[in-house]
GROMACS .gro file of C-alpha atoms in nm:
model
  367
    1MET     CA    1   3.728   6.013 -11.330
    2GLU     CA    2   3.483   6.127 -11.064
    3LYS     CA    3   3.614   6.109 -10.707
    4PRO     CA    4   3.426   5.938 -10.420
    5THR     CA    5   3.287   6.160 -10.144
    6VAL     CA    6   3.424   6.116  -9.791
    7PHE     CA    7   3.245   6.252  -9.483
    8ILE     CA    8   3.487   6.307  -9.193
    9SER     CA    9   3.321   6.289  -8.853
   10TYR     CA   10   3.533   6.421  -8.567
   11LYS     CA   11   3.548   6.640  -8.258
   12ARG     CA   12   3.702   6.980  -8.317
   13ASP     CA   13   3.981   6.919  -8.062
   14LYS     CA   14   4.121   6.662  -8.311
   15SER     CA   15   4.135   6.903  -8.604
   16ASP     CA   16   4.509   6.844  -8.640
   17ILE     CA   17   4.444   6.477  -8.724
   18VAL     CA   18   4.174   6.571  -8.974
   19ASN     CA   19   4.394   6.837  -9.136
   20LYS     CA   20   4.665   6.577  -9.190
   21LEU     CA   21   4.406   6.327  -9.315
   22GLU     CA   22   4.273   6.579  -9.565
   23VAL     CA   23   4.623   6.635  -9.705
   24LYS     CA   24   4.687   6.261  -9.731
   25ILE     CA   25   4.366   6.172  -9.918
   26GLY     CA   26   4.266   6.505 -10.073
   27GLY     CA   27   4.378   6.401 -10.420
   28ARG     CA   28   4.174   6.083 -10.418
   29ALA     CA   29   3.842   6.201 -10.270
   30GLU     CA   30   3.604   6.492 -10.230
   31ILE     CA   31   3.621   6.577  -9.859
   32LYS     CA   32   3.305   6.663  -9.666
   33ARG     CA   33   3.383   6.822  -9.328
   34ASP     CA   34   3.202   7.082  -9.119
   35THR     CA   35   3.453   7.365  -9.166
   36LYS     CA   36   3.414   7.342  -9.545
   37GLU     CA   37   3.049   7.246  -9.595
   38ILE     CA   38   2.850   7.450  -9.340
   39GLY     CA   39   2.806   7.810  -9.450
   40ALA     CA   40   2.717   8.103  -9.227
   41TRP     CA   41   2.376   8.050  -9.063
   42GLU     CA   42   2.322   7.718  -9.241
   43SER     CA   43   2.179   7.414  -9.062
   44ILE     CA   44   2.433   7.200  -8.876
   45THR     CA   45   2.179   6.918  -8.840
   46THR     CA   46   2.126   6.898  -9.216
   47PHE     CA   47   2.500   6.863  -9.268
   48MET     CA   48   2.527   6.592  -9.003
   49LYS     CA   49   2.250   6.391  -9.167
   50SER     CA   50   2.431   6.405  -9.501
   51ILE     CA   51   2.676   6.145  -9.367
   52ARG     CA   52   2.428   5.884  -9.491
   53THR     CA   53   2.449   5.994  -9.853
   54GLN     CA   54   2.829   5.999  -9.893
   55ASP     CA   55   3.034   5.721 -10.051
   56PHE     CA   56   3.253   5.685  -9.740
   57ALA     CA   57   3.262   5.799  -9.378
   58ILE     CA   58   3.577   5.829  -9.169
   59LEU     CA   59   3.515   5.842  -8.793
   60VAL     CA   60   3.797   5.991  -8.587
   61ILE     CA   61   3.712   5.839  -8.248
   62SER     CA   62   3.835   6.017  -7.935
   63ASP     CA   63   3.719   6.044  -7.575
   64ASN     CA   64   3.538   6.372  -7.639
   65TYR     CA   65   3.391   6.229  -7.961
   66LEU     CA   66   3.215   5.952  -7.770
   67LYS     CA   67   3.076   6.209  -7.524
   68SER     CA   68   2.950   6.452  -7.789
   69VAL     CA   69   2.582   6.463  -7.886
   70ALA     CA   70   2.669   6.606  -8.229
   71CYS     CA   71   2.933   6.343  -8.309
   72MET     CA   72   2.727   6.052  -8.184
   73TYR     CA   73   2.422   6.185  -8.370
   74GLU     CA   74   2.625   6.152  -8.691
   75VAL     CA   75   2.704   5.793  -8.592
   76ILE     CA   76   2.335   5.718  -8.530
   77GLN     CA   77   2.247   5.861  -8.874
   78LEU     CA   78   2.518   5.650  -9.036
   79MET     CA   79   2.401   5.331  -8.863
   80LYS     CA   80   2.058   5.370  -9.027
   81GLU     CA   81   2.218   5.255  -9.353
   82ASP     CA   82   2.218   4.878  -9.408
   83ASP     CA   83   2.568   4.892  -9.557
   84TRP     CA   84   2.718   5.142  -9.313
   85LEU     CA   85   3.005   4.917  -9.208
   86SER     CA   86   3.115   4.857  -9.565
   87LYS     CA   87   3.166   5.230  -9.623
   88THR     CA   88   3.298   5.328  -9.277
   89MET     CA   89   3.664   5.362  -9.182
   90ILE     CA   90   3.770   5.412  -8.819
   91MET     CA   91   4.064   5.609  -8.682
   92LEU     CA   92   4.142   5.596  -8.308
   93ALA     CA   93   4.294   5.899  -8.135
   94ASP     CA   94   4.571   5.850  -7.877
   95ASP     CA   95   4.341   5.928  -7.584
   96ILE     CA   96   4.092   5.647  -7.647
   97ASN     CA   97   4.076   5.280  -7.549
   98ILE     CA   98   3.751   5.100  -7.624
   99LEU     CA   99   3.873   4.747  -7.684
  100GLY     CA  100   3.781   4.616  -7.338
  101THR     CA  101   3.440   4.566  -7.179
  102LYS     CA  102   3.521   4.790  -6.881
  103GLU     CA  103   3.628   5.074  -7.111
  104GLN     CA  104   3.308   5.041  -7.314
  105LEU     CA  105   3.090   5.038  -7.002
  106VAL     CA  106   3.231   5.379  -6.904
  107TYR     CA  107   3.069   5.536  -7.210
  108ILE     CA  108   2.748   5.335  -7.176
  109LYS     CA  109   2.717   5.466  -6.819
  110TYR     CA  110   2.798   5.820  -6.934
  111TRP     CA  111   2.505   5.830  -7.177
  112ASN     CA  112   2.264   5.668  -6.933
  113ASP     CA  113   2.357   5.931  -6.674
  114GLU     CA  114   2.330   6.208  -6.935
  115TYR     CA  115   1.982   6.093  -7.035
  116ASN     CA  116   1.862   6.074  -6.675
  117ASN     CA  117   2.002   6.417  -6.587
  118VAL     CA  118   1.852   6.595  -6.888
  119SER     CA  119   1.523   6.409  -6.848
  120GLU     CA  120   1.486   6.514  -6.485
  121LEU     CA  121   1.571   6.874  -6.569
  122ILE     CA  122   1.308   6.884  -6.846
  123LYS     CA  123   1.046   6.737  -6.615
  124SER     CA  124   1.108   7.020  -6.368
  125LEU     CA  125   1.012   7.285  -6.627
  126PRO     CA  126   0.679   7.370  -6.797
  127PRO     CA  127   0.638   7.147  -7.107
  128GLU     CA  128   0.557   7.440  -7.337
  129THR     CA  129   0.895   7.601  -7.264
  130VAL     CA  130   1.116   7.302  -7.344
  131SER     CA  131   0.972   7.151  -7.664
  132SER     CA  132   1.300   7.192  -7.853
  133GLN     CA  133   1.497   7.052  -7.562
  134SER     CA  134   1.264   6.751  -7.559
  135GLU     CA  135   1.369   6.683  -7.919
  136GLU     CA  136   1.732   6.694  -7.805
  137LEU     CA  137   1.646   6.442  -7.532
  138LYS     CA  138   1.521   6.207  -7.803
  139LYS     CA  139   1.864   6.226  -7.967
  140ILE     CA  140   2.031   6.144  -7.636
  141SER     CA  141   1.790   5.854  -7.589
  142ARG     CA  142   1.886   5.709  -7.928
  143ILE     CA  143   2.256   5.747  -7.846
  144LYS     CA  144   2.200   5.580  -7.507
  145ASP     CA  145   2.031   5.286  -7.678
  146GLU     CA  146   2.290   5.246  -7.957
  147ILE     CA  147   2.623   5.331  -7.793
  148GLY     CA  148   2.680   4.979  -7.660
  149LEU     CA  149   2.623   4.815  -7.998
  150PHE     CA  150   2.840   5.073  -8.175
  151LEU     CA  151   3.133   5.022  -7.935
  152HIS     CA  152   3.103   4.645  -7.962
  153ILE     CA  153   3.107   4.656  -8.342
  154ILE     CA  154   3.407   4.887  -8.381
  155SER     CA  155   3.606   4.699  -8.115
  156ASP     CA  156   3.565   4.393  -8.337
  157ARG     CA  157   3.716   4.570  -8.640
  158ASN     CA  158   4.080   4.533  -8.740
  159ILE     CA  159   4.162   4.905  -8.716
  160PRO     CA  160   4.498   5.000  -8.877
  161ALA     CA  161   4.739   5.199  -8.660
  162ASP     CA  162   5.073   5.307  -8.811
  163ASP     CA  163   4.964   5.262  -9.175
  164VAL     CA  164   4.610   5.399  -9.139
  165TYR     CA  165   4.653   5.669  -9.408
  166GLU     CA  166   4.796   5.416  -9.651
  167GLN     CA  167   4.506   5.178  -9.587
  168ILE     CA  168   4.251   5.454  -9.639
  169ASN     CA  169   4.409   5.548  -9.972
  170LEU     CA  170   4.409   5.183 -10.083
  171ARG     CA  171   4.040   5.163 -10.000
  172LEU     CA  172   3.966   5.479 -10.197
  173ASP     CA  173   4.174   5.365 -10.497
  174LYS     CA  174   3.965   5.048 -10.525
  175TYR     CA  175   3.639   5.238 -10.524
  176VAL     CA  176   3.470   5.309 -10.856
  177VAL     CA  177   3.215   5.589 -10.868
  178LEU     CA  178   2.916   5.487 -11.078
  179PRO     CA  179   2.755   5.751 -11.298
  180LYS     CA  180   2.474   5.924 -11.111
  181GLU     CA  181   2.129   5.943 -11.262
  182ASP     CA  182   1.969   6.282 -11.304
  183ASN     CA  183   1.708   6.400 -11.056
  184ALA     CA  184   1.414   6.333 -11.287
  185GLU     CA  185   1.509   5.966 -11.323
  186GLU     CA  186   1.552   5.933 -10.948
  187THR     CA  187   1.209   6.069 -10.867
  188VAL     CA  188   1.045   5.819 -11.101
  189LYS     CA  189   1.185   5.543 -10.879
  190LEU     CA  190   0.989   5.680 -10.584
  191GLY     CA  191   0.670   5.511 -10.698
  192ARG     CA  192   0.314   5.640 -10.694
  193ASP     CA  193   0.263   5.612 -10.317
  194ALA     CA  194   0.576   5.807 -10.227
  195ILE     CA  195   0.506   6.073 -10.490
  196ALA     CA  196   0.146   6.117 -10.370
  197LEU     CA  197   0.265   6.148 -10.011
  198LEU     CA  198   0.545   6.393 -10.096
  199VAL     CA  199   0.336   6.627 -10.312
  200THR     CA  200   0.045   6.623 -10.066
  201VAL     CA  201   0.259   6.711  -9.764
  202CYS     CA  202   0.444   6.979  -9.965
  203ASN     CA  203   0.109   7.138 -10.054
  204ALA     CA  204   0.021   7.137  -9.683
  205SER     CA  205   0.242   7.233  -9.387
  206GLY     CA  206   0.542   7.022  -9.489
  207ILE     CA  207   0.506   6.809  -9.176
  208LEU     CA  208   0.360   6.460  -9.140
  209ARG     CA  209   0.320   6.246  -8.831
  210ILE     CA  210   0.305   5.869  -8.785
  211SER     CA  211   0.049   5.742  -8.534
  212THR     CA  212   0.046   5.378  -8.427
  213SER     CA  213  -0.159   5.187  -8.174
  214LEU     CA  214  -0.283   4.834  -8.113
  215GLU     CA  215  -0.578   4.908  -8.340
  216SER     CA  216  -0.447   5.126  -8.622
  217TYR     CA  217  -0.162   5.274  -8.826
  218SER     CA  218  -0.201   5.627  -8.957
  219ILE     CA  219  -0.007   5.891  -9.149
  220LEU     CA  220  -0.140   6.235  -9.061
  221ILE     CA  221  -0.087   6.559  -9.250
  222ASP     CA  222  -0.210   6.871  -9.069
  223CYS     CA  223  -0.412   6.651  -8.830
  224ASN     CA  224  -0.594   6.488  -9.125
  225ASN     CA  225  -0.554   6.119  -9.204
  226PHE     CA  226  -0.361   6.063  -9.525
  227VAL     CA  227  -0.341   5.691  -9.448
  228ASP     CA  228  -0.561   5.519  -9.192
  229CYS     CA  229  -0.576   5.143  -9.166
  230SER     CA  230  -0.615   4.862  -8.916
  231SER     CA  231  -0.299   4.736  -8.749
  232LEU     CA  232  -0.401   4.394  -8.882
  233ASP     CA  233  -0.368   4.519  -9.241
  234ASN     CA  234   0.006   4.454  -9.249
  235ARG     CA  235   0.027   4.462  -9.629
  236THR     CA  236  -0.095   4.823  -9.642
  237ILE     CA  237   0.126   4.925  -9.350
  238ALA     CA  238   0.431   4.773  -9.520
  239ARG     CA  239   0.340   4.955  -9.842
  240TRP     CA  240   0.334   5.298  -9.678
  241LYS     CA  241   0.639   5.230  -9.462
  242GLU     CA  242   0.826   5.156  -9.785
  243ALA     CA  243   0.705   5.487  -9.932
  244LEU     CA  244   0.833   5.673  -9.625
  245LYS     CA  245   1.165   5.490  -9.643
  246LYS     CA  246   1.211   5.591 -10.006
  247LEU     CA  247   1.143   5.957  -9.931
  248GLU     CA  248   1.389   5.952  -9.640
  249THR     CA  249   1.655   5.761  -9.837
  250TYR     CA  250   1.646   6.020 -10.114
  251GLY     CA  251   1.672   6.299  -9.854
  252LEU     CA  252   1.328   6.438  -9.939
  253ILE     CA  253   1.203   6.413  -9.581
  254GLU     CA  254   1.386   6.387  -9.249
  255THR     CA  255   1.309   6.270  -8.897
  256ASP     CA  256   1.474   6.246  -8.558
  257ASP     CA  257   1.235   5.999  -8.399
  258ASN     CA  258   1.056   5.813  -8.683
  259VAL     CA  259   0.731   5.977  -8.571
  260LEU     CA  260   0.749   6.337  -8.691
  261TYR     CA  261   0.880   6.393  -9.045
  262ARG     CA  262   0.966   6.725  -9.210
  263VAL     CA  263   1.009   6.798  -9.580
  264THR     CA  264   1.362   6.904  -9.674
  265GLN     CA  265   1.450   7.167  -9.933
  266SER     CA  266   1.532   6.882 -10.171
  267GLY     CA  267   1.183   6.749 -10.106
  268TYR     CA  268   1.020   7.078 -10.199
  269ASN     CA  269   1.235   7.101 -10.513
  270ALA     CA  270   1.144   6.746 -10.615
  271SER     CA  271   0.775   6.815 -10.552
  272ASP     CA  272   0.787   7.126 -10.770
  273ASP     CA  273   0.961   6.931 -11.048
  274LEU     CA  274   0.703   6.652 -11.028
  275GLU     CA  275   0.413   6.893 -11.050
  276LYS     CA  276   0.571   7.063 -11.353
  277GLN     CA  277   0.601   6.722 -11.519
  278ILE     CA  278   0.241   6.632 -11.438
  279GLY     CA  279   0.074   6.957 -11.541
  280THR     CA  280  -0.090   7.265 -11.395
  281GLU     CA  281  -0.451   7.165 -11.315
  282LYS     CA  282  -0.504   7.123 -10.939
  283VAL     CA  283  -0.693   6.812 -10.825
  284ARG     CA  284  -0.767   6.636 -10.498
  285CYS     CA  285  -0.796   6.256 -10.510
  286ASN     CA  286  -1.002   6.071 -10.249
  287ASN     CA  287  -0.853   5.740 -10.356
  288CYS     CA  288  -0.477   5.785 -10.294
  289HIS     CA  289  -0.507   6.125 -10.118
  290TYR     CA  290  -0.291   6.298 -10.379
  291HIS     CA  291  -0.339   6.675 -10.379
  292GLY     CA  292  -0.155   6.857 -10.653
  293ALA     CA  293  -0.116   6.916 -11.024
  294SER     CA  294  -0.263   6.704 -11.301
  295ASP     CA  295  -0.268   6.717 -11.679
  296LYS     CA  296  -0.633   6.607 -11.673
  297LYS     CA  297  -0.894   6.798 -11.476
  298ASN     CA  298  -1.088   6.496 -11.352
  299LYS     CA  299  -0.818   6.230 -11.330
  300CYS     CA  300  -0.553   6.162 -11.066
  301PRO     CA  301  -0.202   6.138 -11.220
  302ILE     CA  302  -0.085   5.908 -10.940
  303CYS     CA  303  -0.348   5.630 -10.927
  304ASN     CA  304  -0.538   5.718 -11.247
  305CYS     CA  305  -0.864   5.722 -11.051
  306GLU     CA  306  -1.145   5.944 -11.176
  307ILE     CA  307  -1.168   6.240 -10.939
  308GLY     CA  308  -1.499   6.233 -10.755
  309GLY     CA  309  -1.554   5.865 -10.837
  310ARG     CA  310  -1.613   5.773 -10.474
  311GLU     CA  311  -1.841   6.071 -10.425
  312GLU     CA  312  -2.071   5.950 -10.703
  313ILE     CA  313  -2.082   5.596 -10.561
  314ILE     CA  314  -2.170   5.729 -10.215
  315LEU     CA  315  -2.435   5.965 -10.352
  316ASP     CA  316  -2.589   5.678 -10.547
  317ALA     CA  317  -2.591   5.464 -10.230
  318ILE     CA  318  -2.763   5.745 -10.036
  319ARG     CA  319  -3.026   5.781 -10.307
  320LYS     CA  320  -3.105   5.412 -10.268
  321ASP     CA  321  -3.093   5.410  -9.884
  322SER     CA  322  -3.070   5.736  -9.690
  323THR     CA  323  -2.983   5.546  -9.369
  324VAL     CA  324  -2.680   5.373  -9.520
  325THR     CA  325  -2.397   5.347  -9.264
  326ARG     CA  326  -2.028   5.426  -9.292
  327LYS     CA  327  -1.947   5.059  -9.243
  328GLN     CA  328  -2.173   4.963  -9.534
  329LEU     CA  329  -2.016   5.231  -9.752
  330SER     CA  330  -1.664   5.121  -9.662
  331GLU     CA  331  -1.752   4.765  -9.765
  332LEU     CA  332  -1.904   4.895 -10.088
  333LEU     CA  333  -1.593   5.101 -10.171
  334SER     CA  334  -1.339   4.853 -10.027
  335CYS     CA  335  -1.179   5.126  -9.815
  336SER     CA  336  -1.159   5.229  -9.450
  337GLU     CA  337  -1.444   5.395  -9.263
  338GLN     CA  338  -1.217   5.697  -9.211
  339THR     CA  339  -1.186   5.739  -9.589
  340VAL     CA  340  -1.565   5.721  -9.617
  341LEU     CA  341  -1.594   5.986  -9.345
  342ASN     CA  342  -1.352   6.210  -9.537
  343VAL     CA  343  -1.566   6.183  -9.852
  344LEU     CA  344  -1.889   6.245  -9.655
  345ASN     CA  345  -1.734   6.552  -9.492
  346SER     CA  346  -1.624   6.677  -9.833
  347LEU     CA  347  -1.976   6.636  -9.971
  348SER     CA  348  -2.119   6.816  -9.668
  349GLU     CA  349  -1.872   7.105  -9.701
  350LYS     CA  350  -1.971   7.140 -10.068
  351GLY     CA  351  -2.335   7.162  -9.961
  352ILE     CA  352  -2.431   6.849 -10.156
  353ILE     CA  353  -2.557   6.645  -9.860
  354GLU     CA  354  -2.660   6.704  -9.502
  355ARG     CA  355  -2.715   6.486  -9.197
  356VAL     CA  356  -3.074   6.474  -9.075
  357SER     CA  357  -3.141   6.346  -8.724
  358SER     CA  358  -3.464   6.244  -8.556
  359ASN     CA  359  -3.554   6.093  -8.221
  360ARG     CA  360  -3.523   5.740  -8.357
  361SER     CA  361  -3.260   5.752  -8.628
  362ALA     CA  362  -3.034   5.959  -8.850
  363SER     CA  363  -3.021   5.971  -9.225
  364TRP     CA  364  -2.856   6.149  -9.516
  365LYS     CA  365  -3.035   6.398  -9.737
  366ILE     CA  366  -2.918   6.505 -10.081
  367LYS     CA  367  -2.989   6.877 -10.127
   0.00000   0.00000   0.00000
């Protein structure tokens, strides 16, 4: 029978506890710990984020653990999961006491002071020299904001003491590992929106950015709007937030701040597999913004829209009224003005239309 996976999160000065723990539960679980999983020159951050995808997490809490960016970053990643408490087991080292309010406030103050100190130091240096350090500050900010809640939650748990290893083994014995679906079946569950977003960003720089304001919500890829809608269009916003969540849940993209997302190696692999399934013909869809392979030259495999469909509608509208506005076109196509602008720019770049201005007005001309 397949064994459950157990991620052990700890500070290296407590390796003796973890070594003993590994011996005690090694026969019942597949252990995931830094000394075994991180190869030479491999990403430590990628390993830390994998805590979310394991069946269980064991946190060996010590004084140094609660003051470590790396350890607390693993905690923050774990807490992103809705069911994180149901799969988390806590061990307390001898040098830690977090049951009282005063003891918890010590660590809350520590992270507030740490954030202020690093923030002031970064402000004293030229911005272009500390971009990576600014990303680290964002981690510290998240820890500062979550440390109080984390300490409150674990202080409310009935944490075993003398029989902790026995209790962990009992928990593991009760766990049944369900058969895992193959990668192809998993990617189908992503849905059309998530697939379109993944393949498009993989065919670009591999980086997408979320931009929000009082007026709009946008997903940008290489400074171009992939999604652009009014902040009042909550249905569309919820739709694309769900697509992002799916990609992150499957480990296809990753983020530290929920603003800037990067494609993971798994994401690139999944994108390649999807394009092989779809076909080899390259298309660019103005409807769902998909940019990738298709088994039909003039049809989008994601939304089934005829490629160029919007271009023909806009050209027909220009033929009827050369002064037609973007707002009128957006109403005609039932899309945003930004999408209309993207299509108009595409037609201009192809040399199909041009903008003609006069002293009184401006109009479109089909070449």
